[in-house]
């Protein structure tokens, strides 16, 4: 199967020593550099955990669930892949142990194995190898990241599969990049290579000889340390790369490029040595480093202490700032704290307010109060998914006088079910995979904030929800001033709501953050940040003393 002539080259990325070294970012950065050399690149993540997908995992434990166009709930690393490279991920770009086993067990039940005893080797490993091939079509280089850390019991079948894969496709068609940690010990004033040596030894014990070592470190590795690592780990000195800590993640491709990682990859994979152009990326990093002013966004959600649970949101806000050369300061506000008073104190200092997606009742009362504050104080407001639902509940209660209006997610028995279970899901009770997921189109009202932002009459955005706006209440909400400016083409789903008499109030049922990319910031984030900045400037103007930077800011947006 693998012997036939193929054009795709493979890079397998593994990690050692400790977790959270940024393997996903490293893989995504390598993809960006190779794209800068004109190669078509795709990325794939193989995750050793047993969950079929991360959809049922707590974002507090595992970070955000990233949703693809085709409606797959995937690992947040796929978000990095899409933001750094130009690929658009599908269900085949993320496999877990659970997904692999589910497929093998299904085949076994169907009798596909013709009476054989089904085993990890070869059946599970074959399934993994086939999964790798599924996204190879039409790409020059496929980067496959193996989740977890070498030495974990769960990763073994994946490592065995990629070892076999390498053997199948042959040298020059696949390489192994291993990410390790080279810690600096302050007490002795030394960089320590032993953890790297041990990790590589572990890898070699299962038959994998890494070709390139990416060494996470807090300072550049001097050449004697590189030489030592090369010698002990049996690789060339030019294949020992410093992966130094950076201020912001978008700098990683530039650092790795400076270290010459693409040169060694091109050499090892026998790829044409094309010219490299990272100019657009360099410009991006320059703009992030040198903002002309700043703006502060308050995000009222739950789990706010754990940054990874809102990864794409974070990035989309940063992109929105880049579009106007602004640094976006995020003020994370735990919705429950707002519930318990102190709302004014928390919200008074921010220029714009965002309520992100979420599940479960905790914090919802605080979010509804937050919407009211933003509406009444005319502070730019952006609601995403649960944020839209809170906006509708708030309007029903405070503008339409429906005091008990709620979502049936939070109050089954309410008489005013302004948000209720998706009609399509009635009778479906499982939590796993029972949501409206992935890309669906919406049509926008001419002249609305949304339509002006997108500059297009129809859009496609990614969804992840179980509840929807009950359209019975639409006439009353409209009478109270709410505008339904985005609807699914069949009129079945409310997708966007706004207020016309507010500086910028937009809430959407979908998750725009998934589609924002640093080189093409999402229109809604771009406009929300710009509106928040106008609010900042206006508030600043109202104050007597003005600094030079204030004057600059005021002029730009007038
Ligand atoms: N909990 C709400 C729903 O299921 C909102 C989901 C979300 O914000 N992603 O519809």
JSON list of N, CA and C and ligand atoms in Angstrom, two decimals, residues 356-360 384-387 389 407 409-410 419-420 422 435 463-468 509 511 514, ligand 1:
[
{"chain": "A", "resi": 356, "resn": "UNK", "atom": "N", "xyz": [-18.38, 35.13, 26.22]},
{"chain": "A", "resi": 356, "resn": "UNK", "atom": "CA", "xyz": [-18.06, 34.02, 25.33]},
{"chain": "A", "resi": 356, "resn": "UNK", "atom": "C", "xyz": [-19.04, 32.85, 25.50]},
{"chain": "A", "resi": 357, "resn": "UNK", "atom": "N", "xyz": [-18.80, 31.78, 24.75]},
{"chain": "A", "resi": 357, "resn": "UNK", "atom": "CA", "xyz": [-19.63, 30.59, 24.84]},
{"chain": "A", "resi": 357, "resn": "UNK", "atom": "C", "xyz": [-19.46, 29.90, 26.18]},
{"chain": "A", "resi": 358, "resn": "UNK", "atom": "N", "xyz": [-20.41, 29.04, 26.50]},
{"chain": "A", "resi": 358, "resn": "UNK", "atom": "CA", "xyz": [-20.30, 28.30, 27.75]},
{"chain": "A", "resi": 358, "resn": "UNK", "atom": "C", "xyz": [-21.47, 27.37, 27.94]},
{"chain": "A", "resi": 359, "resn": "UNK", "atom": "N", "xyz": [-21.33, 26.48, 28.89]},
{"chain": "A", "resi": 359, "resn": "UNK", "atom": "CA", "xyz": [-22.37, 25.49, 29.19]},
{"chain": "A", "resi": 359, "resn": "UNK", "atom": "C", "xyz": [-22.63, 25.49, 30.69]},
{"chain": "A", "resi": 360, "resn": "UNK", "atom": "N", "xyz": [-23.88, 25.21, 31.05]},
{"chain": "A", "resi": 360, "resn": "UNK", "atom": "CA", "xyz": [-24.21, 25.10, 32.48]},
{"chain": "A", "resi": 360, "resn": "UNK", "atom": "C", "xyz": [-24.56, 26.45, 33.08]},
{"chain": "A", "resi": 384, "resn": "UNK", "atom": "N", "xyz": [-21.11, 35.80, 22.26]},
{"chain": "A", "resi": 384, "resn": "UNK", "atom": "CA", "xyz": [-20.84, 34.63, 21.42]},
{"chain": "A", "resi": 384, "resn": "UNK", "atom": "C", "xyz": [-21.59, 33.42, 21.99]},
{"chain": "A", "resi": 385, "resn": "UNK", "atom": "N", "xyz": [-22.47, 32.86, 21.21]},
{"chain": "A", "resi": 385, "resn": "UNK", "atom": "CA", "xyz": [-23.21, 31.64, 21.55]},
{"chain": "A", "resi": 385, "resn": "UNK", "atom": "C", "xyz": [-23.98, 31.82, 22.85]},
{"chain": "A", "resi": 386, "resn": "UNK", "atom": "N", "xyz": [-23.46, 31.36, 23.99]},
{"chain": "A", "resi": 386, "resn": "UNK", "atom": "CA", "xyz": [-24.15, 31.62, 25.25]},
{"chain": "A", "resi": 386, "resn": "UNK", "atom": "C", "xyz": [-24.31, 33.13, 25.44]},
{"chain": "A", "resi": 387, "resn": "UNK", "atom": "N", "xyz": [-23.39, 33.91, 24.93]},
{"chain": "A", "resi": 387, "resn": "UNK", "atom": "CA", "xyz": [-23.47, 35.37, 25.01]},
{"chain": "A", "resi": 387, "resn": "UNK", "atom": "C", "xyz": [-24.70, 35.90, 24.29]},
{"chain": "A", "resi": 389, "resn": "UNK", "atom": "N", "xyz": [-27.43, 34.07, 23.79]},
{"chain": "A", "resi": 389, "resn": "UNK", "atom": "CA", "xyz": [-28.59, 33.58, 24.55]},
{"chain": "A", "resi": 389, "resn": "UNK", "atom": "C", "xyz": [-28.85, 34.48, 25.77]},
{"chain": "A", "resi": 407, "resn": "UNK", "atom": "N", "xyz": [-33.56, 30.32, 29.64]},
{"chain": "A", "resi": 407, "resn": "UNK", "atom": "CA", "xyz": [-33.26, 29.22, 28.73]},
{"chain": "A", "resi": 407, "resn": "UNK", "atom": "C", "xyz": [-33.66, 27.94, 29.44]},
{"chain": "A", "resi": 409, "resn": "UNK", "atom": "N", "xyz": [-32.20, 25.36, 29.32]},
{"chain": "A", "resi": 409, "resn": "UNK", "atom": "CA", "xyz": [-30.96, 24.73, 29.80]},
{"chain": "A", "resi": 409, "resn": "UNK", "atom": "C", "xyz": [-30.79, 25.01, 31.29]},
{"chain": "A", "resi": 410, "resn": "UNK", "atom": "N", "xyz": [-31.26, 26.19, 31.71]},
{"chain": "A", "resi": 410, "resn": "UNK", "atom": "CA", "xyz": [-31.03, 26.59, 33.10]},
{"chain": "A", "resi": 410, "resn": "UNK", "atom": "C", "xyz": [-32.29, 26.51, 33.95]},
{"chain": "A", "resi": 419, "resn": "UNK", "atom": "N", "xyz": [-35.16, 30.78, 25.16]},
{"chain": "A", "resi": 419, "resn": "UNK", "atom": "CA", "xyz": [-34.13, 29.92, 24.57]},
{"chain": "A", "resi": 419, "resn": "UNK", "atom": "C", "xyz": [-34.53, 28.50, 24.92]},
{"chain": "A", "resi": 420, "resn": "UNK", "atom": "N", "xyz": [-34.60, 27.64, 23.93]},
{"chain": "A", "resi": 420, "resn": "UNK", "atom": "CA", "xyz": [-34.99, 26.26, 24.24]},
{"chain": "A", "resi": 420, "resn": "UNK", "atom": "C", "xyz": [-34.17, 25.28, 23.41]},
{"chain": "A", "resi": 422, "resn": "UNK", "atom": "N", "xyz": [-32.67, 22.86, 20.84]},
{"chain": "A", "resi": 422, "resn": "UNK", "atom": "CA", "xyz": [-32.77, 22.84, 19.38]},
{"chain": "A", "resi": 422, "resn": "UNK", "atom": "C", "xyz": [-33.87, 21.87, 18.96]},
{"chain": "A", "resi": 435, "resn": "UNK", "atom": "N", "xyz": [-24.88, 17.90, 19.23]},
{"chain": "A", "resi": 435, "resn": "UNK", "atom": "CA", "xyz": [-25.03, 19.34, 19.16]},
{"chain": "A", "resi": 435, "resn": "UNK", "atom": "C", "xyz": [-25.14, 19.75, 17.70]},
{"chain": "A", "resi": 463, "resn": "UNK", "atom": "N", "xyz": [-20.47, 26.31, 14.39]},
{"chain": "A", "resi": 463, "resn": "UNK", "atom": "CA", "xyz": [-21.40, 26.28, 15.53]},
{"chain": "A", "resi": 463, "resn": "UNK", "atom": "C", "xyz": [-21.03, 25.18, 16.52]},
{"chain": "A", "resi": 464, "resn": "UNK", "atom": "N", "xyz": [-21.52, 25.37, 17.74]},
{"chain": "A", "resi": 464, "resn": "UNK", "atom": "CA", "xyz": [-21.41, 24.31, 18.75]},
{"chain": "A", "resi": 464, "resn": "UNK", "atom": "C", "xyz": [-22.42, 24.62, 19.84]},
{"chain": "A", "resi": 465, "resn": "UNK", "atom": "N", "xyz": [-23.67, 24.24, 19.60]},
{"chain": "A", "resi": 465, "resn": "UNK", "atom": "CA", "xyz": [-24.68, 24.53, 20.62]},
{"chain": "A", "resi": 465, "resn": "UNK", "atom": "C", "xyz": [-25.82, 23.53, 20.62]},
{"chain": "A", "resi": 466, "resn": "UNK", "atom": "N", "xyz": [-26.55, 23.53, 21.74]},
{"chain": "A", "resi": 466, "resn": "UNK", "atom": "CA", "xyz": [-27.66, 22.60, 21.95]},
{"chain": "A", "resi": 466, "resn": "UNK", "atom": "C", "xyz": [-28.99, 23.35, 22.06]},
{"chain": "A", "resi": 467, "resn": "UNK", "atom": "N", "xyz": [-28.91, 24.66, 22.25]},
{"chain": "A", "resi": 467, "resn": "UNK", "atom": "CA", "xyz": [-30.11, 25.45, 22.47]},
{"chain": "A", "resi": 467, "resn": "UNK", "atom": "C", "xyz": [-30.19, 26.55, 21.41]},
{"chain": "A", "resi": 468, "resn": "UNK", "atom": "N", "xyz": [-31.39, 27.09, 21.21]},
{"chain": "A", "resi": 468, "resn": "UNK", "atom": "CA", "xyz": [-31.58, 28.10, 20.17]},
{"chain": "A", "resi": 468, "resn": "UNK", "atom": "C", "xyz": [-32.62, 29.11, 20.62]},
{"chain": "A", "resi": 509, "resn": "UNK", "atom": "N", "xyz": [-24.89, 33.37, 17.37]},
{"chain": "A", "resi": 509, "resn": "UNK", "atom": "CA", "xyz": [-25.10, 32.01, 17.88]},
{"chain": "A", "resi": 509, "resn": "UNK", "atom": "C", "xyz": [-23.91, 31.11, 17.55]},
{"chain": "A", "resi": 511, "resn": "UNK", "atom": "N", "xyz": [-19.59, 30.54, 16.61]},
{"chain": "A", "resi": 511, "resn": "UNK", "atom": "CA", "xyz": [-18.29, 30.87, 17.23]},
{"chain": "A", "resi": 511, "resn": "UNK", "atom": "C", "xyz": [-17.34, 31.44, 16.18]},
{"chain": "A", "resi": 514, "resn": "UNK", "atom": "N", "xyz": [-13.23, 30.69, 15.88]},
{"chain": "A", "resi": 514, "resn": "UNK", "atom": "CA", "xyz": [-12.55, 29.55, 15.26]},
{"chain": "A", "resi": 514, "resn": "UNK", "atom": "C", "xyz": [-11.97, 29.89, 13.90]},
{"chain": "B", "resi": 1, "resn": "LIG", "atom": "N1", "xyz": [-25.03, 26.20, 26.37]},
{"chain": "B", "resi": 1, "resn": "LIG", "atom": "C1", "xyz": [-25.53, 26.83, 25.21]},
{"chain": "B", "resi": 1, "resn": "LIG", "atom": "C2", "xyz": [-26.07, 25.84, 24.19]},
{"chain": "B", "resi": 1, "resn": "LIG", "atom": "O1", "xyz": [-25.80, 24.68, 24.29]},
{"chain": "B", "resi": 1, "resn": "LIG", "atom": "C3", "xyz": [-24.44, 27.66, 24.57]},
{"chain": "B", "resi": 1, "resn": "LIG", "atom": "C4", "xyz": [-23.35, 26.84, 23.98]},
{"chain": "B", "resi": 1, "resn": "LIG", "atom": "C5", "xyz": [-22.12, 27.64, 23.65]},
{"chain": "B", "resi": 1, "resn": "LIG", "atom": "O2", "xyz": [-21.96, 28.74, 24.13]},
{"chain": "B", "resi": 1, "resn": "LIG", "atom": "N2", "xyz": [-21.21, 27.06, 22.90]},
{"chain": "B", "resi": 1, "resn": "LIG", "atom": "O3", "xyz": [-26.77, 26.21, 23.28]}
]
